[in-house]
PDB file of C-alpha atoms in Angstrom:
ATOM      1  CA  UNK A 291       3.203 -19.041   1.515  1.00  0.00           C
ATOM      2  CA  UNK A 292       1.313 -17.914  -1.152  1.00  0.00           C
ATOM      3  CA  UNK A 293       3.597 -16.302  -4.101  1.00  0.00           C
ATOM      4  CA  UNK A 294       5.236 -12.897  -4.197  1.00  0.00           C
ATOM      5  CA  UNK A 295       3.114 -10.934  -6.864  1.00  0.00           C
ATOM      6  CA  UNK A 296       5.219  -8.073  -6.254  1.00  0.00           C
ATOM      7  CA  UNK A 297       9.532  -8.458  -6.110  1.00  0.00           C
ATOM      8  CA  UNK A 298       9.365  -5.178  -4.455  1.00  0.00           C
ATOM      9  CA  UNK A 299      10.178  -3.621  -1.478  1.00  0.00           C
ATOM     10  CA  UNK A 300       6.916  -3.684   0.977  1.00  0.00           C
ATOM     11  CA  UNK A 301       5.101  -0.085   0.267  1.00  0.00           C
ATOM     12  CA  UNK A 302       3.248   0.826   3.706  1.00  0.00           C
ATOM     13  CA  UNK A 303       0.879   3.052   3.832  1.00  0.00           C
ATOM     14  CA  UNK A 304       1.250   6.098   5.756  1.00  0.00           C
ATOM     15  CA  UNK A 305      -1.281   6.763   8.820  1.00  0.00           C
ATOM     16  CA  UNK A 306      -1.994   9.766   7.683  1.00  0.00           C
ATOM     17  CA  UNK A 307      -2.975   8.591   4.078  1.00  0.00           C
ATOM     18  CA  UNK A 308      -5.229   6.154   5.778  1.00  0.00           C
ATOM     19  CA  UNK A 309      -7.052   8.209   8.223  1.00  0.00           C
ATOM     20  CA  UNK A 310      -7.727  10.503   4.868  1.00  0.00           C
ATOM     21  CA  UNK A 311      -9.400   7.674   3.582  1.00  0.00           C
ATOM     22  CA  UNK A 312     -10.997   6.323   6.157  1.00  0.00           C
ATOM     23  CA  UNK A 313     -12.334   9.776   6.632  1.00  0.00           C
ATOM     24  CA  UNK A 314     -13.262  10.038   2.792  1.00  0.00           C
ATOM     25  CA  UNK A 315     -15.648   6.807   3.466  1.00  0.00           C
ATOM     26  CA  UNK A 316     -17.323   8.327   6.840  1.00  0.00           C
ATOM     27  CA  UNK A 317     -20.808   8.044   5.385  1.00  0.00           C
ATOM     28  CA  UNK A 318     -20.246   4.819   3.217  1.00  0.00           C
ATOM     29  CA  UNK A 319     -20.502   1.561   6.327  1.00  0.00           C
ATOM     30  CA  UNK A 320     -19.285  -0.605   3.453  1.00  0.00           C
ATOM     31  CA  UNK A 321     -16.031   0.651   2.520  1.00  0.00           C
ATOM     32  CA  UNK A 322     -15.299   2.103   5.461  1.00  0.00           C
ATOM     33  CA  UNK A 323     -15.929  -1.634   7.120  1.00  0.00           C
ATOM     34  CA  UNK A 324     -13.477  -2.996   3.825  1.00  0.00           C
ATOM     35  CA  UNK A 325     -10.444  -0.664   4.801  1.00  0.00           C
ATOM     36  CA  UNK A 326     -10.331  -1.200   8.423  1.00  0.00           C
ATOM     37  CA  UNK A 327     -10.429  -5.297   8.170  1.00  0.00           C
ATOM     38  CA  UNK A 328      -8.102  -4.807   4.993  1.00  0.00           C
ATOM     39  CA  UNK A 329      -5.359  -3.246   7.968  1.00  0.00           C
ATOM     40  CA  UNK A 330      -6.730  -5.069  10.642  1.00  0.00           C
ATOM     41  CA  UNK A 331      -6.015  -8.344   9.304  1.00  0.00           C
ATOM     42  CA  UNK A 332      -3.455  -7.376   6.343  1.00  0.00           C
ATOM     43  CA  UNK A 333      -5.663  -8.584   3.547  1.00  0.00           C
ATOM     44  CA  UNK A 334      -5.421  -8.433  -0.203  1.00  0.00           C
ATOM     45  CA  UNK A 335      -8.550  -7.332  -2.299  1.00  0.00           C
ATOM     46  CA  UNK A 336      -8.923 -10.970  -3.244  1.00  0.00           C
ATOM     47  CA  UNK A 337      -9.692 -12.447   0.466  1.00  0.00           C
ATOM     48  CA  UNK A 338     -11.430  -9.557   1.465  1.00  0.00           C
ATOM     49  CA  UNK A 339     -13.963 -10.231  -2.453  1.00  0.00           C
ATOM     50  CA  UNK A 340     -13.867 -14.114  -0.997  1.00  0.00           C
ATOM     51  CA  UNK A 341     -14.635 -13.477   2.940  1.00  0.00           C
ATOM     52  CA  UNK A 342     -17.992 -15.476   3.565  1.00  0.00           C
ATOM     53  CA  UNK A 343     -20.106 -14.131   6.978  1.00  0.00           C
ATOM     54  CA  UNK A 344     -19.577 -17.540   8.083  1.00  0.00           C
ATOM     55  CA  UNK A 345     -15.362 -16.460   8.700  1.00  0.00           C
ATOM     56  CA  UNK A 346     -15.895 -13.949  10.665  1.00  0.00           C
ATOM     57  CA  UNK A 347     -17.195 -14.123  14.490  1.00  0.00           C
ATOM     58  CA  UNK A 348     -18.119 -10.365  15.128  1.00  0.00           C
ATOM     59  CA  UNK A 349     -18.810 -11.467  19.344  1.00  0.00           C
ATOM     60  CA  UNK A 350     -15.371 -13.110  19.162  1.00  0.00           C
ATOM     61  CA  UNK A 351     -14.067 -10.503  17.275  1.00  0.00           C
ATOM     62  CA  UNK A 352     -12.262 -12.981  15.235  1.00  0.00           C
ATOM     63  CA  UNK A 353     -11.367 -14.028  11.783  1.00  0.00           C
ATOM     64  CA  UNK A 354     -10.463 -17.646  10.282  1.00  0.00           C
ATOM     65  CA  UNK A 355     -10.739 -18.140   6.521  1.00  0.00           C
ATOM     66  CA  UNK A 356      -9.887 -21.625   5.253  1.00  0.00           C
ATOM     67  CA  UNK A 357      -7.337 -22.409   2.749  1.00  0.00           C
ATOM     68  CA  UNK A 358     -10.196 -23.002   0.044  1.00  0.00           C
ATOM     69  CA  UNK A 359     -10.576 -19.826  -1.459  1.00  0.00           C
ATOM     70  CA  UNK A 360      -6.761 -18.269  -1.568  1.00  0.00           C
ATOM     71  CA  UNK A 361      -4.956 -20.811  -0.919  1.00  0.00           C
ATOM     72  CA  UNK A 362      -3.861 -19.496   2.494  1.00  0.00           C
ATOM     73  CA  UNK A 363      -5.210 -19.816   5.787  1.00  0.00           C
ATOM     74  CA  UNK A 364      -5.393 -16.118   7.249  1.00  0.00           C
ATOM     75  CA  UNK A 365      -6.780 -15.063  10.537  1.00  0.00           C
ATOM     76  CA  UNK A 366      -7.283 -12.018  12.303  1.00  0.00           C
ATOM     77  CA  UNK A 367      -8.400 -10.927  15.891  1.00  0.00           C
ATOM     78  CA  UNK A 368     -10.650  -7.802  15.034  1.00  0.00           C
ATOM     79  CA  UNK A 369     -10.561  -4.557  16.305  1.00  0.00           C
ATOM     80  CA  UNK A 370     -13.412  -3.353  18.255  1.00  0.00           C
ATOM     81  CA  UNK A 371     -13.542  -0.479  15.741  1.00  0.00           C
ATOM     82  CA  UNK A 372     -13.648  -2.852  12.931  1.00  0.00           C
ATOM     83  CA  UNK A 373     -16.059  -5.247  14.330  1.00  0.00           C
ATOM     84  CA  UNK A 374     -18.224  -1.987  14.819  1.00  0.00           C
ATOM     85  CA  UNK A 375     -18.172  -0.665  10.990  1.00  0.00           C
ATOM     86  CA  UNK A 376     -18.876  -4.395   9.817  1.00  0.00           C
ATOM     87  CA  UNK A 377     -21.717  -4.624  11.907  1.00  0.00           C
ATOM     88  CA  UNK A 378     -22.754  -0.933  11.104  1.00  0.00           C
ATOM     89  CA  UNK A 379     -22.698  -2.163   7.276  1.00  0.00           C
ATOM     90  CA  UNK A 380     -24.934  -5.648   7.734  1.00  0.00           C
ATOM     91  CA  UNK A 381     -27.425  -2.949   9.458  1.00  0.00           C
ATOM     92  CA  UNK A 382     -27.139  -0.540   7.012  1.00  0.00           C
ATOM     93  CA  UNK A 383     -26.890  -2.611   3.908  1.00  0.00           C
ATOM     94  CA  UNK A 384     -28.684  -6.125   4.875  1.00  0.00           C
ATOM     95  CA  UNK A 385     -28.280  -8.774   2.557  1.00  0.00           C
ATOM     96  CA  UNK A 386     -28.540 -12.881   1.746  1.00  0.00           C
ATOM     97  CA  UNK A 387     -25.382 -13.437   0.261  1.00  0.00           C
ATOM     98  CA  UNK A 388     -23.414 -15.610   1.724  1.00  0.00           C
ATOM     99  CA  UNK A 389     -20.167 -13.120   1.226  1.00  0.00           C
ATOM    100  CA  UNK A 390     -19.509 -10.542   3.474  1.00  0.00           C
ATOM    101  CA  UNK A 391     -19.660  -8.084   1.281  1.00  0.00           C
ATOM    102  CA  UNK A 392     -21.584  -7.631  -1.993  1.00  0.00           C
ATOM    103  CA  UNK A 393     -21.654  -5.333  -4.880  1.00  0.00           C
ATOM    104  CA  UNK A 394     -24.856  -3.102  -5.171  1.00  0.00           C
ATOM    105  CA  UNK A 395     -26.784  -5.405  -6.664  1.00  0.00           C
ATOM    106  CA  UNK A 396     -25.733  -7.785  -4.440  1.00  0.00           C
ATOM    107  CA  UNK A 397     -23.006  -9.371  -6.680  1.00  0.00           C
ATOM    108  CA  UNK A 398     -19.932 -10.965  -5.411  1.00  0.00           C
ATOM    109  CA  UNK A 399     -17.201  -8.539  -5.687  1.00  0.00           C
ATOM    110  CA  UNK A 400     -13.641  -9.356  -7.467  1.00  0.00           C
ATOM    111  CA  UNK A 401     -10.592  -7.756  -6.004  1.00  0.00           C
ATOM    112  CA  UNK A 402     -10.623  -5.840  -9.282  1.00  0.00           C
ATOM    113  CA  UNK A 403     -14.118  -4.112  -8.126  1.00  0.00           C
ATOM    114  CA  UNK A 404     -12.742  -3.550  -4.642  1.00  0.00           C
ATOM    115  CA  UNK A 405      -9.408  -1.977  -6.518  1.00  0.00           C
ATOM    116  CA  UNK A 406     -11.173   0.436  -8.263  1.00  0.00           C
ATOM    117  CA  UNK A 407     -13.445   2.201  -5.431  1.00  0.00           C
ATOM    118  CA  UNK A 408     -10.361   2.419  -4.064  1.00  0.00           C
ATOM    119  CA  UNK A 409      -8.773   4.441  -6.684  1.00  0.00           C
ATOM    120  CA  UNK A 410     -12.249   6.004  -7.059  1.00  0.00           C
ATOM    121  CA  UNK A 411     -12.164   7.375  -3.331  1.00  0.00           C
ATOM    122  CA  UNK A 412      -8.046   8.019  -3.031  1.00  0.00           C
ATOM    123  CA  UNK A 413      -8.571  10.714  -5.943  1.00  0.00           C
ATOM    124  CA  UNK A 414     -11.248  11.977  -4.601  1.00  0.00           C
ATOM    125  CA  UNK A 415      -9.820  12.537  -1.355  1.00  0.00           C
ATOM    126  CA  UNK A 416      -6.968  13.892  -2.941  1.00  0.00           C
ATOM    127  CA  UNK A 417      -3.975  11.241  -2.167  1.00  0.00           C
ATOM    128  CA  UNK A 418      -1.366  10.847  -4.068  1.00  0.00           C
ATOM    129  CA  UNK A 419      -2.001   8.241  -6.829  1.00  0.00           C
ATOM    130  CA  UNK A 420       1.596   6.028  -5.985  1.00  0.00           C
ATOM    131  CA  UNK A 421      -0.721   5.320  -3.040  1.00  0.00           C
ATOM    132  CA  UNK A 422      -2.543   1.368  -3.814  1.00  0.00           C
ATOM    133  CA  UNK A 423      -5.014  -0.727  -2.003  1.00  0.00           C
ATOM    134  CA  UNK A 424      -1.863  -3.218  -1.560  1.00  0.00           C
ATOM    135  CA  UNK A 425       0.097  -0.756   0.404  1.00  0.00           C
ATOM    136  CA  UNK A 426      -2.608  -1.168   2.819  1.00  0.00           C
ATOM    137  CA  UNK A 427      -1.901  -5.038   3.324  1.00  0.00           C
ATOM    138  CA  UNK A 428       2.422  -3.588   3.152  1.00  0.00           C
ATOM    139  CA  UNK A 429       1.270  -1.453   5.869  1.00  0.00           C
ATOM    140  CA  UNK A 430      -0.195  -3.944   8.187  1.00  0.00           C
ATOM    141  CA  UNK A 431       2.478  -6.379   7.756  1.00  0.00           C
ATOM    142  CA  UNK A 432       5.204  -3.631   7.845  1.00  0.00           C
ATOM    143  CA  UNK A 433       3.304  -2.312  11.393  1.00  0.00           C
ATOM    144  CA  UNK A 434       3.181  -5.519  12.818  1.00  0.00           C
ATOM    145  CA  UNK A 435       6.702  -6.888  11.681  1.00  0.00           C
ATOM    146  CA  UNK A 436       8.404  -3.915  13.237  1.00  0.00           C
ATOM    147  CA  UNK A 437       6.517  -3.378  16.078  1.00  0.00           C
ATOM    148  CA  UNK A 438       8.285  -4.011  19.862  1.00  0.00           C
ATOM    149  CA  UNK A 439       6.809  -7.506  21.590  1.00  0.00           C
ATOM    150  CA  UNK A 440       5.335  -8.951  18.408  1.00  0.00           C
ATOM    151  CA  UNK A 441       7.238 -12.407  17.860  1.00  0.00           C
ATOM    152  CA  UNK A 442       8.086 -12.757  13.935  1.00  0.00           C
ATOM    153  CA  UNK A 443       6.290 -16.309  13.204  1.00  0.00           C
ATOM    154  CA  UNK A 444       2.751 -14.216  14.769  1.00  0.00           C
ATOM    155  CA  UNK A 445       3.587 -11.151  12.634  1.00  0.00           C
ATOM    156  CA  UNK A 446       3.973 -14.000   9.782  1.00  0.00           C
ATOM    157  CA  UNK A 447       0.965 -16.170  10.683  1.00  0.00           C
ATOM    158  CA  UNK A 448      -0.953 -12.745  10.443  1.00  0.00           C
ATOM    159  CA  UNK A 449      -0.027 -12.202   7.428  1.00  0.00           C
ATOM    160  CA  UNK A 450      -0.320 -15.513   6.100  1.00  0.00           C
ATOM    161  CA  UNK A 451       2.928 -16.688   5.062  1.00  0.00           C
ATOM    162  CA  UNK A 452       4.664 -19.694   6.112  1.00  0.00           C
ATOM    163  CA  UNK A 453       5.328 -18.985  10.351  1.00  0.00           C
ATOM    164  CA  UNK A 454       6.285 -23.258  11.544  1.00  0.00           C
ATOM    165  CA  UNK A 455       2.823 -23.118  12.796  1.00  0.00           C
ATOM    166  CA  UNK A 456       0.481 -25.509  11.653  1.00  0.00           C
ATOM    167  CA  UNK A 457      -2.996 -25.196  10.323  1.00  0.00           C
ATOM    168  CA  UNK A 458      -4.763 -26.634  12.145  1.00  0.00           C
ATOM    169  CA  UNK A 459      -3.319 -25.070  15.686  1.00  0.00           C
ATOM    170  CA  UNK A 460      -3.650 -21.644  14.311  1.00  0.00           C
ATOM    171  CA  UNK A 461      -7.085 -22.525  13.625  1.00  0.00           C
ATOM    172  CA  UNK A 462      -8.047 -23.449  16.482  1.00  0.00           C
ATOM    173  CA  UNK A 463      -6.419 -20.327  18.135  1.00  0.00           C
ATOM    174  CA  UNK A 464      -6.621 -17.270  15.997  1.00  0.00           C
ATOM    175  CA  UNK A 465      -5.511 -15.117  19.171  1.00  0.00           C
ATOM    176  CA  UNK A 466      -2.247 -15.774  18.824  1.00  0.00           C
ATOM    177  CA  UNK A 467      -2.009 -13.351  16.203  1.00  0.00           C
ATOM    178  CA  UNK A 468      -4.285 -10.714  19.038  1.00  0.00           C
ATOM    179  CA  UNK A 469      -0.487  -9.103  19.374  1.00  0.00           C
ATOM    180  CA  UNK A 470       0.123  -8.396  15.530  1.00  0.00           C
ATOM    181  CA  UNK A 471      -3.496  -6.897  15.567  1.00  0.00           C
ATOM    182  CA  UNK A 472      -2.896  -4.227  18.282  1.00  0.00           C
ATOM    183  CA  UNK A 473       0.702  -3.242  17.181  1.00  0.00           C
ATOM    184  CA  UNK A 474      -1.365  -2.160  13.898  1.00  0.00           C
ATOM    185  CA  UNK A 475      -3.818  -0.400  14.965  1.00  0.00           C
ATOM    186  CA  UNK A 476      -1.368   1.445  17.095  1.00  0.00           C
ATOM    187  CA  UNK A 477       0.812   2.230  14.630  1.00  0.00           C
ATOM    188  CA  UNK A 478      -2.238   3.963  12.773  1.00  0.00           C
ATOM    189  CA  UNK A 479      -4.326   5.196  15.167  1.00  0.00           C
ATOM    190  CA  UNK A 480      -2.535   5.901  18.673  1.00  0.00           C
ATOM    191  CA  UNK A 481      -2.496   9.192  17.809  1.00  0.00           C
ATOM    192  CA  UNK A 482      -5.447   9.891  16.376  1.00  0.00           C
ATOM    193  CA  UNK A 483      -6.899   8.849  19.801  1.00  0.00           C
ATOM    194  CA  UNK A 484      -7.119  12.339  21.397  1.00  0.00           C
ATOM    195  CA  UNK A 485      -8.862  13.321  18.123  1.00  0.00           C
ATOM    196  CA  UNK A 486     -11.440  11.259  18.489  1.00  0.00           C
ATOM    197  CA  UNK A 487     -12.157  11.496  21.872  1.00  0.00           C
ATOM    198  CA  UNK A 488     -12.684  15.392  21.432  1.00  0.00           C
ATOM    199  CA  UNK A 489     -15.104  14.626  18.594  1.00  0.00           C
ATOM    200  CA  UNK A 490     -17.201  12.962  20.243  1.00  0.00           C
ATOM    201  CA  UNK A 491     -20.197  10.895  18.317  1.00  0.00           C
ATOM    202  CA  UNK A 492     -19.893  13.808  15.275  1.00  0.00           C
TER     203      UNK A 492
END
């Protein structure tokens, strides 16, 4: 797998923190789109500045993004509400790069762009500052590791480290990782479910 960049312990991200800034980014499609496929699919601010539109099958609700750009093959099966806020975002902010998403001027992004309207948005929603954009990715991982009926080498493919699966197999089937996915976005959402449901459209 790729390298460690941190020799730390794994830092999740608590739901609670999330929701705050997923709530924070209500009105913005684009960063509210980059948060929910950066726990949907566990991603580091690099992939998700390298994701072209071509990776990503929004019917499918899939993910496959070649070794090329990171040096990993990572895949995700998308939730339905993160599938929604990327397609909200190409309606709201069209554009003819071939990267899903662009700076303002329609500039790639670097994951050092994507880093700081993070920051940016966790101060302004007032979260703790310990809290990073790569606790996101711990969080995912962390979810899906420890989650009941999620076999290791899927929580691991999902993830993209090293899982005895090969390339090209996960490739071809990006589902198998459609267990990982849902342990996640129970972990931080189950119970916000009654929430939502009460609020209606708002």
């Amino acid at each position: 797998g790729p390298p460690k960049k941190r020799g730390v312990d794994p830092q999740p991200i608590q739901s609670e923190h999330f929701r705050k800034m997923l709530e924070s980014v209500e009105d913005e499609p684009k960063w509210k789109a980059v948060f929910l496929l950066a726990l949907n699919g566990a991603f580091y601010p690099s992939e998700i500045a390298a994701m072209n539109k071509t990776d990503v099958n929004l019917d499918e609700r899939t993910l496959v993004m070649d070794r090329g750009k990171t040096g990993v093959l990572r895949v995700a099966v998308l939730w339905q509400r993160t599938a929604d806020a990327i397609r909200e975002y190409q309606r709201a902010k069209p554009h003819h790069s071939e990267y899903l998403f662009v700076s303002r001027t329609g500039a790639q992004f670097s994951d050092n762009h994507i880093t700081r309207n993070f920051n940016r948005r966790r101060d302004a929603a007032g979260i703790p500052k310990v809290v990073q954009f790569a606790h996101i990715r711990d969080g995912a991982f962390t979810a899906a590791f420890n989650a009941d009926g999620v076999e290791e080498k899927h929580a691991r493919v999902l993830a993209g480290h090293r899982s005895g699966m090969s390339d090209h197999y996960v490739r071809r089937n990006p589902r198998v990782v459609a267990t990982a996915s849902e342990a996640i976005e129970r972990y931080y959402f189950s119970d916000a479910a009654t929430d939502s449901a009460e609020g209606g459209e708002g």
